[in-house]
Amino acid sequence: MNSDTGVNLPALRNHNAALVLDLLRTAGEEGASRLELADRTGLTPQAVSKITARLREEGLVAEAGYRASTGGKPRTVLRLVPGAAHAVGLHLDRDELTAVLVDLSGVIVAANVVPLDLGAGAEVVMEVAAGEVAALTSRPLLGVGVAMPGPLDHAAGVPHRVTGFPEWDGFPLRDALARRLGLPVVLDKDTNAAALSIALSGAGGDSFGYLHLGTGLGAGLVLGGAVYRGARTGAGEFGHQTVQLDGPACGCGGRGCLEALCLAAVARGDLDEAARVLGAGAANLVKLLDIDRVLLGGRVVAGAAEPFVRGVRAVLAERAERAGEAPVPVALADGSPDPVAEGAAQLVLAPVFGR
Amino acid sequence: MNSDTGVNLPALRNHNAALVLDLLRTAGEEGASRLELADRTGLTPQAVSKITARLREEGLVAEAGYRASTGGKPRTVLRLVPGAAHAVGLHLDRDELTAVLVDLSGVIVAANVVPLDLGAGAEVVMEVAAGEVAALTSRPLLGVGVAMPGPLDHAAGVPHRVTGFPEWDGFPLRDALARRLGLPVVLDKDTNAAALSIALSGAGGDSFGYLHLGTGLGAGLVLGGAVYRGARTGAGEFGHQTVQLDGPACGCGGRGCLEALCLAAVARGDLDEAARVLGAGAANLVKLLDIDRVLLGGRVVAGAAEPFVRGVRAVLAERAERAGEAPVPVALADGSPDPVAEGAAQLVLAPVFGR
DNA sequence: CCACTTAAGCAACGCTGTTGCCAAAGTGCA
DNA sequence: TGCACTTTGGCAACAGCGTTGCTTAAGTGG
């Protein structure tokens, strides 16, 4: 709940309803009983009964069987109704567009991938995007989430200086696409969308960094359970941190950038060195933000997962041992075929669950 | 408002009351009218009237004159009553203890500095601390905030492995001192306390990094208006980021740490190089977290402010220019004689204002 | 002097979660 | 089989929150 604004009764009601929905989403197939929800929320069982009654009336929640009795009346299991709402996620990458349709529980119901030239201009891209949305479903949608390479402004829904495609600079993509589709549209960086999808899957814990090694090297940050975007959606510029003062020049104009060193090692086939360099950056991130976990993804990592996970893990383990702490776990982000497209759809679902 | 828990009517009431108090704190001497508060909170004027009536009954808020009329009845100015509550902040440094008494508005009412050997053991330090608290005031206190060098656990109130003083490891300082004083005690890292005091002063904007260059090099982070501590109060480990792969060895066992390079430059009198190295670390921080501002403090910076501010500013300006962005402002954190002690006291006041 | 504007309180209200009570639906022992 | 007990969950009454509608207070300006 926004701590900068006053809270009145409708806001309170929405907050508690969203909280209950989020708990039911997390519970998944297993569901949760009214008393379990009361325990988790700190509300009284009667309040939970009233809230879930409203949610059942709206069709978002349904009763689904009973728990085993523990000596008295068995608990009634409540579950989210996955089909109650749907959202579309679009992943605009440099050379292809991935579109997914997800239900309320976040499960991918339908998906499609088509070639796309991100440099072909906004009109062409919007045409393709609108076609893909229409092709996925004729059902009413909650909205459409769009994820693309940064930099961009999440709050305003406008890309800036997308690397290599100056024609996107300042184009009001969110509003233009929303008008065209007649639906709410949310825009975010690809790495943030991926981080959101990992956060909702629970694989990252309460706070983690998702390091994406593909064409470039970026990061999505989840701090305290929420995607951290910074003041201007600029957070997560991980690749252009200096790890070698006065080191080799980088395309960004700087020297000794992590991305340049890491990708140079990849280019010459020295994956161990690439992983070691990446591990140094990950260690900087872990120290600065005290996160619970580091997750790796992106095309380069997907192509050679083992050396990267092992190499980054080794660097973090060595530093943790010297400090006498437990090492921060390192894992592959492999929960979804396209975490970016999935996360894009979840940008739309997130407000329903108070996120 | 905690987004992980349900909200009932008393919680809602507390939230709105704290929000109004926070706005009045920010308004300071100038105060705010009921309608201005209504605008800022999004609540109706009548709701604000009820909330402020309760706060006036409790003695936390008082009417204080009128605004000029704008064509009708003039607005009544409301102000925080500074003397309504007090808190003590203790800054435990390696060789001295600073104690301050602050009122509800955050103003330092009394202060004292005494020598202290942090290595003399918990009993001796607690004895001195209790004496200083008693010497500052006989008034009832809201509580005592304690700030000391890390690492430590803010949530549990326990120091771990305070650099150079292994005898503190695991001593339950917060609870022991609370029992001895009969008052609530809050424990935090010195850099976090300083960051809190800067955040409340408004000098840092919504998100900033406070870089403290003293015996070591640490940082306090404020993200989205709140001090960011990370999962285990470990956030802000800024000095041991790698900025020189395979560089010179650091006391921490790593190589090419920012702290080692920066302090080595200071030791040989090359402040420009120290500032340049610090600037590289600051640039990494700014890129990763997209913060609004960088603030510098600590003994070393206080002794030679100009070269550090200039040097760090130059690095950030150069990088911003290459990226075509506005540079992130760099300034000296000079709002308080001891931001750490002041922030320690504000650790106690913060919950009153919903922070 | 009077019409108008703006601020702020009073009273009634709708809606929130809470409390007290009761019915439903199990378990376990005699 | 019967009965005491435990546990779940709904019904009804309730206290307390911010909101709405209206009135009163206290200014400005022609």
Coordinates of N, CA, C and O in Angstrom, one line a residue, chain A residues 15-101:
Chain A
H15 N -6.9 -3.4 -0.8 CA -5.6 -3.9 -0.3 C -5.8 -5.3 0.3 O -5.1 -6.2 -0.1
N16 N -6.8 -5.5 1.1 CA -7.0 -6.8 1.7 C -7.5 -7.8 0.7 O -7.0 -9.0 0.8
A17 N -8.3 -7.4 -0.2 CA -8.7 -8.4 -1.2 C -7.5 -8.8 -2.1 O -7.4 -10.0 -2.4
A18 N -6.7 -7.8 -2.5 CA -5.5 -8.1 -3.3 C -4.6 -9.0 -2.5 O -4.0 -10.0 -3.1
L19 N -4.4 -8.8 -1.2 CA -3.6 -9.6 -0.4 C -4.0 -11.0 -0.4 O -3.2 -12.0 -0.5
V20 N -5.3 -11.2 -0.2 CA -5.9 -12.6 -0.2 C -5.7 -13.3 -1.5 O -5.3 -14.4 -1.6
L21 N -5.9 -12.5 -2.6 CA -5.7 -13.1 -3.9 C -4.3 -13.5 -4.1 O -4.0 -14.5 -4.7
D22 N -3.4 -12.7 -3.6 CA -1.9 -13.0 -3.8 C -1.6 -14.2 -3.0 O -0.8 -15.1 -3.5
L23 N -2.1 -14.4 -1.9 CA -1.8 -15.6 -1.1 C -2.4 -16.8 -1.8 O -1.8 -17.9 -1.8
L24 N -3.6 -16.7 -2.4 CA -4.1 -17.8 -3.1 C -3.3 -18.1 -4.4 O -3.2 -19.3 -4.8
R25 N -2.8 -17.1 -5.0 CA -2.0 -17.3 -6.2 C -0.7 -18.1 -5.8 O -0.4 -19.0 -6.5
T26 N -0.1 -17.7 -4.7 CA 1.1 -18.3 -4.3 C 0.8 -19.8 -3.9 O 1.6 -20.7 -4.1
A27 N -0.4 -20.0 -3.3 CA -0.8 -21.4 -2.9 C -1.0 -22.3 -4.0 O -0.8 -23.5 -3.9
G28 N -1.3 -21.7 -5.2 CA -1.5 -22.5 -6.4 C -2.5 -23.6 -6.3 O -3.6 -23.4 -5.7
E29 N -2.2 -24.8 -6.8 CA -3.1 -25.9 -6.9 C -3.6 -26.3 -5.5 O -4.7 -26.8 -5.3
E30 N -2.7 -26.2 -4.5 CA -2.9 -26.7 -3.2 C -4.0 -25.8 -2.5 O -4.7 -26.4 -1.6
G31 N -4.1 -24.6 -2.9 CA -5.2 -23.7 -2.3 C -4.9 -23.4 -0.8 O -3.8 -23.7 -0.3
A32 N -5.8 -22.7 -0.2 CA -5.6 -22.3 1.2 C -7.0 -22.2 1.8 O -8.0 -21.9 1.2
S33 N -7.1 -22.5 3.1 CA -8.4 -22.4 3.8 C -8.6 -21.0 4.4 O -7.6 -20.2 4.4
R34 N -9.7 -20.7 4.8 CA -10.0 -19.4 5.4 C -9.1 -19.1 6.6 O -8.6 -18.0 6.8
L35 N -9.0 -20.2 7.4 CA -8.2 -19.9 8.6 C -6.7 -19.7 8.3 O -6.0 -18.9 9.0
E36 N -6.2 -20.5 7.3 CA -4.8 -20.2 6.9 C -4.6 -18.8 6.4 O -3.6 -18.1 6.7
L37 N -5.6 -18.3 5.6 CA -5.5 -17.0 5.1 C -5.6 -16.0 6.3 O -4.9 -14.9 6.3
A38 N -6.4 -16.3 7.3 CA -6.5 -15.4 8.4 C -5.2 -15.3 9.2 O -4.7 -14.2 9.5
D39 N -4.5 -16.5 9.3 CA -3.2 -16.5 10.0 C -2.2 -15.7 9.2 O -1.4 -14.9 9.8
R40 N -2.2 -15.8 7.9 CA -1.2 -15.2 7.1 C -1.4 -13.6 7.0 O -0.4 -12.9 6.9
T41 N -2.6 -13.2 7.0 CA -2.9 -11.8 6.9 C -2.9 -11.1 8.2 O -2.8 -9.9 8.2
G42 N -3.2 -11.8 9.3 CA -3.4 -11.2 10.6 C -4.8 -10.7 10.8 O -5.1 -10.1 11.8
L43 N -5.6 -10.9 9.8 CA -7.1 -10.5 9.9 C -7.8 -11.6 10.7 O -7.3 -12.7 10.9
T44 N -9.0 -11.3 11.2 CA -9.8 -12.3 11.9 C -10.4 -13.3 10.8 O -10.6 -12.9 9.7
P45 N -10.7 -14.5 11.2 CA -11.3 -15.5 10.3 C -12.6 -14.9 9.7 O -12.9 -15.1 8.5
Q46 N -13.4 -14.2 10.5 CA -14.6 -13.7 10.0 C -14.4 -12.6 8.9 O -15.1 -12.6 7.9
A47 N -13.3 -11.8 9.0 CA -13.0 -10.9 8.0 C -12.6 -11.6 6.7 O -13.1 -11.2 5.6
V48 N -11.9 -12.6 6.8 CA -11.5 -13.4 5.7 C -12.7 -14.0 5.0 O -12.8 -14.1 3.8
S49 N -13.6 -14.5 5.8 CA -14.8 -15.1 5.3 C -15.6 -14.0 4.4 O -16.0 -14.3 3.3
K50 N -15.7 -12.8 4.9 CA -16.4 -11.8 4.2 C -15.6 -11.5 2.9 O -16.2 -11.3 1.8
I51 N -14.3 -11.3 3.0 CA -13.5 -11.0 1.8 C -13.6 -12.1 0.7 O -13.8 -11.8 -0.4
T52 N -13.5 -13.3 1.2 CA -13.5 -14.4 0.2 C -14.9 -14.6 -0.4 O -15.1 -15.0 -1.5
A53 N -15.9 -14.2 0.4 CA -17.3 -14.3 -0.1 C -17.5 -13.3 -1.3 O -18.0 -13.6 -2.3
R54 N -16.9 -12.1 -1.1 CA -16.9 -11.1 -2.2 C -16.2 -11.6 -3.4 O -16.6 -11.5 -4.6
L55 N -15.0 -12.2 -3.2 CA -14.2 -12.7 -4.3 C -14.9 -13.8 -5.0 O -14.8 -14.0 -6.2
R56 N -15.6 -14.6 -4.2 CA -16.3 -15.7 -4.9 C -17.5 -15.2 -5.7 O -17.7 -15.7 -6.8
E57 N -18.1 -14.2 -5.2 CA -19.2 -13.6 -6.0 C -18.7 -13.0 -7.3 O -19.4 -13.1 -8.3
E58 N -17.5 -12.4 -7.3 CA -16.9 -11.9 -8.5 C -16.4 -13.0 -9.4 O -15.9 -12.7 -10.5
G59 N -16.3 -14.2 -8.9 CA -15.9 -15.3 -9.7 C -14.4 -15.5 -9.8 O -13.8 -16.3 -10.5
L60 N -13.6 -14.8 -8.9 CA -12.2 -14.9 -8.9 C -11.7 -16.1 -8.1 O -10.6 -16.5 -8.2
V61 N -12.5 -16.5 -7.1 CA -12.1 -17.5 -6.2 C -13.3 -18.5 -6.1 O -14.4 -18.2 -6.3
A62 N -12.9 -19.8 -5.8 CA -13.9 -20.8 -5.7 C -13.5 -21.8 -4.6 O -12.3 -22.0 -4.3
E63 N -14.5 -22.5 -4.0 CA -14.2 -23.6 -3.1 C -13.8 -24.8 -3.9 O -14.3 -25.0 -5.0
A64 N -12.9 -25.6 -3.3 CA -12.4 -26.7 -4.1 C -12.0 -27.8 -3.1 O -10.8 -28.0 -2.8
G65 N -13.0 -28.5 -2.5 CA -12.7 -29.6 -1.7 C -12.4 -29.3 -0.2 O -12.6 -28.1 0.2
Y66 N -11.9 -30.3 0.5 CA -11.7 -30.1 1.9 C -10.3 -30.6 2.3 O -9.8 -31.5 1.7
R67 N -9.7 -30.1 3.4 CA -8.5 -30.6 4.0 C -9.0 -31.8 4.8 O -10.1 -31.9 5.2
A68 N -8.0 -32.6 5.3 CA -8.3 -33.7 6.2 C -8.6 -33.0 7.6 O -8.0 -32.0 7.9
S69 N -9.5 -33.6 8.3 CA -9.9 -33.1 9.6 C -8.8 -33.2 10.5 O -8.0 -34.2 10.5
T70 N -8.7 -32.3 11.5 CA -7.7 -32.4 12.6 C -8.4 -32.5 13.9 O -8.0 -32.0 14.9
G71 N -9.6 -33.1 13.8 CA -10.3 -33.3 15.1 C -11.6 -32.6 15.1 O -12.4 -32.7 16.1
G72 N -11.9 -31.9 14.1 CA -13.2 -31.1 14.0 C -13.7 -31.0 12.6 O -13.3 -31.8 11.7
K73 N -14.4 -30.0 12.3 CA -14.9 -29.8 10.9 C -13.7 -29.6 10.0 O -12.8 -28.8 10.4
P74 N -13.6 -30.3 8.9 CA -12.5 -30.1 8.0 C -12.5 -28.7 7.4 O -13.6 -28.1 7.1
R75 N -11.3 -28.2 7.1 CA -11.2 -26.8 6.5 C -11.6 -26.9 5.0 O -11.3 -27.9 4.3
T76 N -12.3 -25.9 4.6 CA -12.7 -25.8 3.2 C -11.6 -25.2 2.4 O -11.1 -24.1 2.8
V77 N -11.1 -25.8 1.3 CA -10.0 -25.3 0.5 C -10.5 -24.2 -0.5 O -11.5 -24.5 -1.2
L78 N -9.9 -23.1 -0.6 CA -10.2 -22.1 -1.5 C -9.1 -22.0 -2.6 O -7.9 -22.1 -2.2
R79 N -9.5 -21.8 -3.8 CA -8.5 -21.7 -4.9 C -8.9 -20.5 -5.8 O -10.1 -20.2 -6.0
L80 N -7.8 -20.0 -6.4 CA -8.0 -19.0 -7.5 C -8.7 -19.7 -8.6 O -8.4 -20.8 -8.9
V81 N -9.6 -19.0 -9.3 CA -10.2 -19.5 -10.6 C -9.3 -19.0 -11.7 O -9.4 -17.8 -12.1
P82 N -8.5 -19.8 -12.3 CA -7.5 -19.3 -13.3 C -8.1 -18.7 -14.5 O -7.6 -17.7 -15.0
G83 N -9.3 -19.2 -14.9 CA -9.9 -18.7 -16.1 C -10.7 -17.4 -15.9 O -11.3 -16.9 -16.9
A84 N -10.6 -16.8 -14.7 CA -11.4 -15.6 -14.4 C -10.9 -14.4 -15.2 O -11.7 -13.4 -15.4
A85 N -9.6 -14.4 -15.5 CA -9.1 -13.2 -16.3 C -7.9 -13.7 -17.0 O -7.2 -14.7 -16.7
H86 N -7.6 -12.9 -18.1 CA -6.4 -13.2 -18.9 C -5.6 -12.0 -19.2 O -6.2 -10.9 -19.2
A87 N -4.4 -12.1 -19.5 CA -3.5 -11.0 -20.0 C -2.6 -11.5 -21.0 O -2.2 -12.7 -21.1
V88 N -2.2 -10.6 -21.9 CA -1.2 -10.9 -22.9 C 0.2 -10.2 -22.6 O 0.2 -9.1 -22.2
G89 N 1.2 -10.9 -22.8 CA 2.6 -10.4 -22.7 C 3.3 -10.4 -24.0 O 3.3 -11.4 -24.7
L90 N 3.9 -9.3 -24.4 CA 4.7 -9.2 -25.6 C 6.1 -9.0 -25.3 O 6.5 -8.0 -24.6
H91 N 7.0 -9.8 -25.9 CA 8.4 -9.6 -25.7 C 9.0 -9.1 -27.1 O 9.0 -9.8 -28.0
L92 N 9.3 -7.8 -27.1 CA 9.8 -7.2 -28.3 C 11.3 -7.3 -28.3 O 12.0 -6.6 -27.5
D93 N 11.9 -8.2 -29.0 CA 13.4 -8.4 -29.0 C 13.9 -7.8 -30.3 O 13.1 -7.4 -31.2
R94 N 15.2 -7.8 -30.5 CA 15.7 -7.1 -31.7 C 15.3 -7.8 -33.0 O 15.1 -7.1 -34.0
D95 N 15.1 -9.1 -33.0 CA 14.8 -9.8 -34.2 C 13.5 -10.7 -34.2 O 13.2 -11.3 -35.1
E96 N 12.9 -10.7 -33.0 CA 11.6 -11.5 -33.0 C 10.7 -10.9 -31.9 O 11.1 -10.2 -31.0
L97 N 9.4 -11.3 -32.1 CA 8.4 -10.9 -31.1 C 7.8 -12.2 -30.5 O 7.4 -13.1 -31.3
T98 N 7.8 -12.3 -29.2 CA 7.1 -13.5 -28.6 C 5.9 -12.9 -27.9 O 5.9 -11.9 -27.2
A99 N 4.8 -13.6 -28.1 CA 3.5 -13.2 -27.5 C 3.0 -14.4 -26.7 O 3.0 -15.5 -27.2
V100 N 2.6 -14.1 -25.5 CA 2.0 -15.2 -24.7 C 0.7 -14.7 -24.1 O 0.5 -13.5 -23.8
L101 N -0.3 -15.7 -23.9 CA -1.5 -15.4 -23.2 C -1.4 -16.2 -21.9 O -1.2 -17.4 -21.9

